[in-house]
Amino acid sequence: MRGKLGWLNPGVVIVGVLLGAGATPAVAQGVAEKAEVCAGCHGQDGKPVDKTIPVIWGQQLGYIYIQLRDFKRADRKSGIMQPIVSSLEKDDMLALAEYFSKKPWPDLGQPRSPKDVAERALSADRSVGCTGCHLDQFQGDGTVPRLAGQSREYLTKTIADFRTRARGNNPGMSDLMLATPPDDLAALEEFLSGL
Amino acid sequence: MNRISIVCAALFGAAGLLIGPSIAQEIKQDAKSASGEAKVSPVTQAQLSAADKNATNFLLTNVNYAQTRFHPARQIGRDNVKNLHVAWIFQTDVKESLETSPIVVDGVMFVTTSFSHVYALDAKTGAQLWHYNHKMGPVTTFCCGPNNRGVQVLGDLVYLATLDAKLVALNAKTGDVVWKTDIADPELGYSETMAPTVIKDKVLIGTNGGEYGIRGFVKAYDAKTGKLLWTFNTIPENSVGVWATKDATGRDMHRDIQAEKAQLAKTGDPYQKLGGGVWQNPSVDLATNRIYFVVGNPSPDLDGSNRPGDNLYTDSLVSLDLDTGKYVCHFQYIAHDLWDLDAVSPTVLVDVKGKDGKTIPGVIHAGKTGHIYVHDRKDCSLVRFSEAMVPQENMWVLPTKEGARMLPGANGGVEWSPIATDPSQELAYAINLHQPMTYRVENSPYPNGKLWLGGAFTAIPGEKQSGNITAVNYNTGKIKWQVKTPEPMIGGILATAGGLVFTGEGNGKFAAYNSSNGKELWSFRAGAGVNAPPSTYMVGGKQYVVVGAGGNTQVNFRRGNNIIAFTLD
């Protein structure tokens, strides 16, 4: 995400700075009000304003909470997210996570993958066992995220970040992504985004 | 996975586009719903202790405290099993991996599903009596599926351990919560999928989490109040052991002992994050008041560089005193495991021939290695191990950055699937997987309760996978018969006094075999993977066989939501 700073909506950065400076205690705000901050990047309608930003509407509650927690702990690095979450307490994070998890998953209009790509993706799944955690139809549960219909560009970026360990808050995922050939990962990204 | 499951996955993927996420794992999320009340008498300890002789009920997860999975019902036998037909099918609200062992008490059946739901059913008709839909906490951290392997009943309470690591006691008549307690913190990687064991006013429970850097345990709770009575940490503060260089079968494990000793001097004993989950029920020796269970893999699974020593008591058989939780003995199968070929399938207590040929109380365990290990119950020592039930190659090659091929794959051999035994034939029946894999190693620090594999084990594309059902004479270690199956086997098996064994496959086949020679005598196609241990019981003078058909997350077999009971006319 750091690489995308130049693109970012300036309003979002300002809000982040304000929250980070503790201008308004996060705990005093209603969850919907707090969630307004997120809409600047993740979208007013759940469709992120940049394709490398993940869909969080309809995402699994536990997963969103853990990511917020990890941003605060700096286990997951992001120059944008860390200031935003710095003033959030656990209850705030859980409330935000619940709020977004109850929103409908947006249709990004990403195309279905062709048959040969789908077959390659499913072959990779069979080898690595993605559905062992992400579950049937890649819907996720608990602290495991939904992948079906996620932004392809985000999947590409975060998988690459897992491989370099730039995304360091799940070394198990890094290990699995490193064990998967790049061509298989490309097929998975295309296949999953089209579900 | 296999050809069929790829097709299924593709089909479900397509359906997902058309129908949307509503067909995902949980079909609906009702609050507790009661269609009636379960008319069930309190279950006494005397009943549970005599479960091995009870042909009417199915009272404990693996039939009896010895966990023989040998049921005395004999109405369904070799001659008439061909006439077995569906008595009823109950559809649960959850279409996801089913691993439940149905418990039956006087015509009332208790089954569970993924995400820790419990149903009480009329065992004769399949009618729902009540449904407990556990309100799951926001954080669940689980390996290998959101499974649940069942409940147990003592008095008028039904005991459930949940995916978010809670122990819950339900009113057996109504499904209402009587008490609930936290077992461990799911944010640190703890979760529960096993059935509790109830014994002498205690509820015993282990934990998952060996893939997340937990410190494993077995805990005992007061059955009436939920108060913690004792905790046995499966990883002792001195986890170093004897620097064993060979496994239980005498094969060299290629350890670099000097490097490990240097690491130990540098970073100390790694016991606090060393894993050691306990996935399945302990067996209970009522005569000696001891329990026997196996402990799973060390964390991280494939990288031993930061965990010097034997990593006690991972990959071990362990015995404790039931009253105090104090250590009695152990035997480690694989010291300093780097392959996740750990110990998962529940232990079984049977009399066995000792090394001198005399009969002794024994305890047996089927390993992911593909061997059945036979121990002396007195001191846990190994008496013998069986012929390998699956192909073994290149053991114990060290995992590499590029990936080293070795068989068995990391699922086994025998996974969590309980075995069955027939002491009259001196046979143990096990279901096995054959999945060629490569083992890769990576290094990363403890990730605060996140997935911590230390590498990856990946199925080799293009290499054929398969499974088998194997009968082993545990007094000789020889394989008596083996039935090959087209897909890896995971779920469980049941033997009956009718001279039969029942087990299912990922392709939906559920079958009965002659327990003496493996001849298939009957089969049924369930439409979803039959990857759960079967149970049997009597009601209204008729014997039934019941099994869950819900597929499997770990091996990705086709999902379903059916509990299917069979009987004769």
CSV table of C-alpha atoms in Angstrom, one decimal, chain B residues 26-323:
chain,number,residue,atom,x,y,z
B,26,GLU,CA,-24.0,-22.1,6.7
B,27,ILE,CA,-27.3,-22.4,4.9
B,28,LYS,CA,-29.2,-20.5,7.6
B,29,GLN,CA,-28.5,-19.2,11.0
B,30,ASP,CA,-31.4,-19.9,13.2
B,31,ALA,CA,-31.3,-19.3,16.9
B,32,LYS,CA,-31.9,-22.4,19.0
B,33,SER,CA,-34.9,-24.1,17.6
B,34,ALA,CA,-36.9,-26.8,19.4
B,35,SER,CA,-39.3,-29.0,17.5
B,36,GLY,CA,-39.9,-31.0,20.6
B,37,GLU,CA,-38.3,-32.3,23.8
B,38,ALA,CA,-35.8,-35.1,23.9
B,39,LYS,CA,-37.2,-37.7,26.2
B,40,VAL,CA,-33.9,-39.0,27.5
B,41,SER,CA,-33.1,-40.5,30.9
B,42,PRO,CA,-30.0,-39.3,32.7
B,43,VAL,CA,-26.9,-41.3,31.6
B,44,THR,CA,-25.1,-42.8,34.6
B,45,GLN,CA,-21.4,-43.5,35.0
B,46,ALA,CA,-22.3,-47.2,35.3
B,47,GLN,CA,-23.9,-47.1,31.9
B,48,LEU,CA,-20.9,-45.4,30.4
B,49,SER,CA,-18.4,-47.8,32.0
B,50,ALA,CA,-20.4,-50.8,30.6
B,51,ALA,CA,-20.8,-49.3,27.2
B,52,ASP,CA,-18.8,-52.1,25.6
B,53,LYS,CA,-21.6,-54.5,26.5
B,54,ASN,CA,-24.5,-52.2,25.4
B,55,ALA,CA,-25.9,-53.3,22.1
B,56,THR,CA,-28.7,-50.8,22.2
B,57,ASN,CA,-27.0,-47.5,22.6
B,58,PHE,CA,-23.9,-45.8,21.2
B,59,LEU,CA,-22.8,-43.9,24.4
B,60,LEU,CA,-19.2,-42.8,23.8
B,61,THR,CA,-17.4,-41.4,20.7
B,62,ASN,CA,-15.6,-44.6,20.0
B,63,VAL,CA,-18.2,-47.0,21.5
B,64,ASN,CA,-16.5,-47.5,24.9
B,65,TYR,CA,-13.7,-46.1,27.1
B,66,ALA,CA,-11.2,-48.5,25.5
B,67,GLN,CA,-12.2,-46.9,22.1
B,68,THR,CA,-12.3,-50.3,20.3
B,69,ARG,CA,-15.0,-49.1,17.9
B,70,PHE,CA,-16.3,-52.6,18.2
B,71,HIS,CA,-20.1,-52.5,18.8
B,72,PRO,CA,-21.9,-55.6,20.1
B,73,ALA,CA,-25.0,-55.2,18.0
B,74,ARG,CA,-25.3,-58.2,15.7
B,75,GLN,CA,-28.8,-58.1,14.0
B,76,ILE,CA,-27.1,-56.7,10.9
B,77,GLY,CA,-24.7,-59.4,9.8
B,78,ARG,CA,-22.8,-60.8,6.8
B,79,ASP,CA,-25.9,-62.7,5.5
B,80,ASN,CA,-28.4,-59.9,5.6
B,81,VAL,CA,-26.4,-56.7,5.2
B,82,LYS,CA,-27.1,-56.8,1.5
B,83,ASN,CA,-30.7,-55.8,2.4
B,84,LEU,CA,-29.7,-52.6,4.2
B,85,HIS,CA,-31.6,-49.6,3.1
B,86,VAL,CA,-32.1,-45.9,4.1
B,87,ALA,CA,-34.3,-45.5,7.1
B,88,TRP,CA,-34.2,-41.7,7.1
B,89,ILE,CA,-32.0,-38.8,6.1
B,90,PHE,CA,-31.7,-35.7,8.3
B,91,GLN,CA,-30.5,-32.5,6.6
B,92,THR,CA,-28.6,-30.2,8.9
B,93,ASP,CA,-28.5,-26.5,8.4
B,94,VAL,CA,-24.7,-26.5,7.7
B,95,LYS,CA,-23.3,-27.7,4.4
B,96,GLU,CA,-19.7,-28.1,5.4
B,97,SER,CA,-17.3,-30.9,6.5
B,98,LEU,CA,-19.0,-33.5,8.7
B,99,GLU,CA,-16.9,-35.5,11.1
B,100,THR,CA,-19.4,-36.2,13.8
B,101,SER,CA,-19.7,-39.5,15.7
B,102,PRO,CA,-23.4,-39.8,16.4
B,103,ILE,CA,-24.2,-40.6,20.1
B,104,VAL,CA,-27.4,-42.5,20.8
B,105,VAL,CA,-29.1,-42.8,24.2
B,106,ASP,CA,-32.4,-44.7,24.4
B,107,GLY,CA,-33.7,-43.7,21.0
B,108,VAL,CA,-32.3,-40.1,21.1
B,109,MET,CA,-29.4,-39.3,18.8
B,110,PHE,CA,-27.0,-36.3,19.2
B,111,VAL,CA,-25.0,-35.2,16.2
B,112,THR,CA,-22.9,-32.1,15.5
B,113,THR,CA,-21.8,-30.2,12.4
B,114,SER,CA,-19.1,-27.8,11.4
B,115,PHE,CA,-19.3,-24.5,13.3
B,116,SER,CA,-20.3,-26.4,16.5
B,117,HIS,CA,-24.0,-26.9,15.9
B,118,VAL,CA,-25.7,-29.7,17.9
B,119,TYR,CA,-28.9,-31.5,17.0
B,120,ALA,CA,-31.0,-33.9,19.0
B,121,LEU,CA,-32.9,-36.3,16.8
B,122,ASP,CA,-35.4,-39.1,17.1
B,123,ALA,CA,-33.1,-42.0,16.3
B,124,LYS,CA,-36.0,-44.0,14.8
B,125,THR,CA,-37.4,-41.3,12.5
B,126,GLY,CA,-34.8,-38.7,12.1
B,127,ALA,CA,-37.2,-36.0,13.4
B,128,GLN,CA,-35.5,-33.0,15.0
B,129,LEU,CA,-36.0,-32.6,18.7
B,130,TRP,CA,-33.8,-29.6,19.3
B,131,HIS,CA,-31.0,-27.7,17.6
B,132,TYR,CA,-28.3,-25.7,19.4
B,133,ASN,CA,-26.7,-23.1,17.2
B,134,HIS,CA,-23.6,-21.9,19.0
B,135,LYS,CA,-23.1,-18.1,18.9
B,136,MET,CA,-19.6,-18.1,17.6
B,137,GLY,CA,-17.1,-15.5,18.9
B,138,PRO,CA,-15.6,-13.2,16.3
B,139,VAL,CA,-12.2,-14.9,16.4
B,140,THR,CA,-11.8,-18.5,15.3
B,141,THR,CA,-8.4,-19.9,14.4
B,142,PHE,CA,-8.5,-23.4,13.1
B,143,CYS,CA,-6.6,-25.7,10.9
B,144,CYS,CA,-8.2,-28.2,8.6
B,145,GLY,CA,-11.8,-27.1,8.6
B,146,PRO,CA,-14.4,-25.7,11.0
B,147,ASN,CA,-15.1,-29.3,12.1
B,148,ASN,CA,-16.7,-30.8,15.1
B,149,ARG,CA,-16.4,-34.5,16.0
B,150,GLY,CA,-19.3,-34.8,18.4
B,151,VAL,CA,-20.6,-34.6,21.9
B,152,GLN,CA,-20.8,-36.9,24.9
B,153,VAL,CA,-23.5,-37.2,27.5
B,154,LEU,CA,-23.3,-37.6,31.3
B,155,GLY,CA,-26.3,-37.3,33.6
B,156,ASP,CA,-28.7,-34.9,31.9
B,157,LEU,CA,-26.0,-32.8,30.3
B,158,VAL,CA,-24.6,-32.9,26.7
B,159,TYR,CA,-21.0,-31.6,26.4
B,160,LEU,CA,-19.7,-29.8,23.4
B,161,ALA,CA,-16.4,-28.1,22.7
B,162,THR,CA,-16.6,-25.3,20.2
B,163,LEU,CA,-14.5,-23.8,17.4
B,164,ASP,CA,-14.0,-20.6,19.4
B,165,ALA,CA,-12.5,-22.8,22.2
B,166,LYS,CA,-15.3,-22.9,24.7
B,167,LEU,CA,-16.7,-25.9,26.6
B,168,VAL,CA,-20.5,-25.9,26.8
B,169,ALA,CA,-22.9,-28.0,28.8
B,170,LEU,CA,-26.4,-28.3,27.3
B,171,ASN,CA,-29.6,-29.6,28.8
B,172,ALA,CA,-30.1,-33.0,27.1
B,173,LYS,CA,-33.8,-32.6,27.0
B,174,THR,CA,-34.0,-29.0,25.6
B,175,GLY,CA,-30.6,-28.0,24.3
B,176,ASP,CA,-30.5,-25.0,26.6
B,177,VAL,CA,-27.1,-23.9,27.9
B,178,VAL,CA,-26.5,-24.9,31.5
B,179,TRP,CA,-22.9,-23.7,31.8
B,180,LYS,CA,-20.2,-22.5,29.5
B,181,THR,CA,-16.5,-21.9,30.1
B,182,ASP,CA,-13.5,-20.6,28.1
B,183,ILE,CA,-10.9,-23.3,27.4
B,184,ALA,CA,-8.3,-21.1,25.9
B,185,ASP,CA,-7.8,-17.9,23.8
B,186,PRO,CA,-8.7,-18.4,20.1
B,187,GLU,CA,-6.7,-15.3,19.3
B,188,LEU,CA,-3.5,-17.3,20.2
B,189,GLY,CA,-4.4,-20.1,17.9
B,190,TYR,CA,-6.5,-22.4,20.1
B,191,SER,CA,-9.7,-24.0,18.8
B,192,GLU,CA,-11.7,-27.1,19.5
B,193,THR,CA,-13.0,-29.7,17.1
B,194,MET,CA,-12.8,-32.9,19.2
B,195,ALA,CA,-15.6,-34.5,21.2
B,196,PRO,CA,-15.0,-34.2,25.0
B,197,THR,CA,-14.7,-37.3,27.1
B,198,VAL,CA,-16.9,-37.6,30.1
B,199,ILE,CA,-15.6,-39.8,33.0
B,200,LYS,CA,-16.2,-39.9,36.7
B,201,ASP,CA,-17.8,-36.4,37.0
B,202,LYS,CA,-15.0,-34.9,34.8
B,203,VAL,CA,-15.0,-33.6,31.3
B,204,LEU,CA,-11.7,-34.1,29.5
B,205,ILE,CA,-10.7,-32.0,26.5
B,206,GLY,CA,-7.5,-31.4,24.5
B,207,THR,CA,-6.9,-28.6,21.9
B,208,ASN,CA,-6.1,-27.8,18.3
B,209,GLY,CA,-3.4,-25.3,17.5
B,210,GLY,CA,-0.2,-27.1,16.6
B,211,GLU,CA,-0.1,-25.1,13.4
B,212,TYR,CA,-0.2,-21.8,15.4
B,213,GLY,CA,2.5,-22.0,18.0
B,214,ILE,CA,0.3,-22.9,21.0
B,215,ARG,CA,1.3,-24.8,24.0
B,216,GLY,CA,-0.9,-27.8,24.0
B,217,PHE,CA,-2.8,-29.4,26.9
B,218,VAL,CA,-5.4,-31.8,28.2
B,219,LYS,CA,-7.7,-30.3,30.7
B,220,ALA,CA,-10.2,-31.8,33.1
B,221,TYR,CA,-13.4,-29.8,34.1
B,222,ASP,CA,-16.0,-30.5,36.8
B,223,ALA,CA,-18.9,-32.0,34.8
B,224,LYS,CA,-21.5,-30.3,37.0
B,225,THR,CA,-20.1,-26.8,37.2
B,226,GLY,CA,-17.5,-26.4,34.5
B,227,LYS,CA,-14.8,-25.6,37.1
B,228,LEU,CA,-11.2,-26.4,35.9
B,229,LEU,CA,-9.8,-29.3,37.9
B,230,TRP,CA,-6.4,-29.9,36.4
B,231,THR,CA,-4.3,-29.1,33.3
B,232,PHE,CA,-1.6,-31.2,31.8
B,233,ASN,CA,0.7,-29.3,29.5
B,234,THR,CA,1.6,-31.6,26.6
B,235,ILE,CA,4.9,-29.6,26.3
B,236,PRO,CA,6.9,-29.9,29.6
B,237,GLU,CA,9.2,-27.1,30.6
B,238,ASN,CA,12.1,-29.4,29.7
B,239,SER,CA,11.2,-30.5,26.2
B,240,VAL,CA,14.7,-31.5,25.2
B,241,GLY,CA,14.5,-35.3,25.7
B,242,VAL,CA,17.2,-37.7,24.9
B,243,TRP,CA,18.4,-36.4,21.5
B,244,ALA,CA,16.9,-39.4,19.8
B,245,THR,CA,18.3,-39.9,16.3
B,246,LYS,CA,16.0,-42.7,15.2
B,247,ASP,CA,12.2,-43.0,14.9
B,248,ALA,CA,10.1,-45.7,16.5
B,249,THR,CA,10.9,-48.0,13.7
B,250,GLY,CA,14.6,-47.5,13.9
B,251,ARG,CA,15.0,-45.3,10.9
B,252,ASP,CA,17.5,-42.4,11.0
B,253,MET,CA,15.9,-39.0,11.1
B,254,HIS,CA,19.1,-37.1,9.9
B,255,ARG,CA,19.2,-34.7,12.9
B,256,ASP,CA,22.1,-32.4,13.3
B,257,ILE,CA,22.4,-32.8,17.0
B,258,GLN,CA,25.4,-30.5,17.4
B,259,ALA,CA,23.6,-27.7,15.6
B,260,GLU,CA,20.5,-28.2,17.8
B,261,LYS,CA,22.6,-28.2,21.0
B,262,ALA,CA,24.2,-24.9,19.9
B,263,GLN,CA,20.7,-23.5,19.2
B,264,LEU,CA,19.5,-24.6,22.6
B,265,ALA,CA,22.5,-22.9,24.3
B,266,LYS,CA,21.6,-19.7,22.4
B,267,THR,CA,17.8,-19.5,22.7
B,268,GLY,CA,16.9,-21.9,25.4
B,269,ASP,CA,14.1,-24.4,25.7
B,270,PRO,CA,11.3,-23.6,23.1
B,271,TYR,CA,8.5,-25.1,25.2
B,272,GLN,CA,6.2,-22.1,25.3
B,273,LYS,CA,5.3,-22.0,21.6
B,274,LEU,CA,6.0,-25.6,20.7
B,275,GLY,CA,2.6,-26.8,19.7
B,276,GLY,CA,1.5,-30.3,20.7
B,277,GLY,CA,-2.2,-30.3,20.1
B,278,VAL,CA,-4.4,-33.2,21.2
B,279,TRP,CA,-7.0,-33.8,18.5
B,280,GLN,CA,-8.8,-36.8,19.6
B,281,ASN,CA,-10.3,-38.4,22.7
B,282,PRO,CA,-8.2,-40.2,25.3
B,283,SER,CA,-8.9,-43.9,26.0
B,284,VAL,CA,-9.6,-44.6,29.7
B,285,ASP,CA,-8.4,-47.7,31.6
B,286,LEU,CA,-11.0,-48.1,34.2
B,287,ALA,CA,-9.0,-50.7,36.1
B,288,THR,CA,-5.9,-48.5,36.6
B,289,ASN,CA,-7.6,-45.1,36.5
B,290,ARG,CA,-5.2,-44.0,33.7
B,291,ILE,CA,-5.9,-42.2,30.4
B,292,TYR,CA,-4.0,-42.7,27.2
B,293,PHE,CA,-3.8,-40.2,24.3
B,294,VAL,CA,-1.5,-39.0,21.6
B,295,VAL,CA,0.0,-35.6,21.1
B,296,GLY,CA,0.4,-33.9,17.7
B,297,ASN,CA,3.1,-32.0,15.9
B,298,PRO,CA,5.6,-29.4,17.1
B,299,SER,CA,5.3,-25.8,15.9
B,300,PRO,CA,6.3,-24.7,13.4
B,301,ASP,CA,5.5,-27.9,11.5
B,302,LEU,CA,8.5,-28.1,9.0
B,303,ASP,CA,11.1,-25.9,10.5
B,304,GLY,CA,13.1,-27.3,13.4
B,305,SER,CA,15.8,-24.6,13.4
B,306,ASN,CA,14.3,-22.7,16.3
B,307,ARG,CA,13.1,-25.6,18.3
B,308,PRO,CA,16.1,-27.7,19.4
B,309,GLY,CA,15.6,-31.0,21.2
B,310,ASP,CA,13.2,-33.9,20.9
B,311,ASN,CA,10.3,-31.5,21.4
B,312,LEU,CA,8.6,-33.6,24.1
B,313,TYR,CA,5.8,-34.7,24.1
B,314,THR,CA,5.0,-34.0,20.5
B,315,ASP,CA,4.3,-37.0,18.3
B,316,SER,CA,4.0,-39.1,21.4
B,317,LEU,CA,1.7,-41.5,23.2
B,318,VAL,CA,1.2,-40.1,26.7
B,319,SER,CA,-0.5,-41.6,29.8
B,320,LEU,CA,-1.8,-39.7,32.8
B,321,ASP,CA,-3.5,-40.4,36.1
B,322,LEU,CA,-7.2,-39.6,35.6
B,323,ASP,CA,-7.7,-38.0,39.0
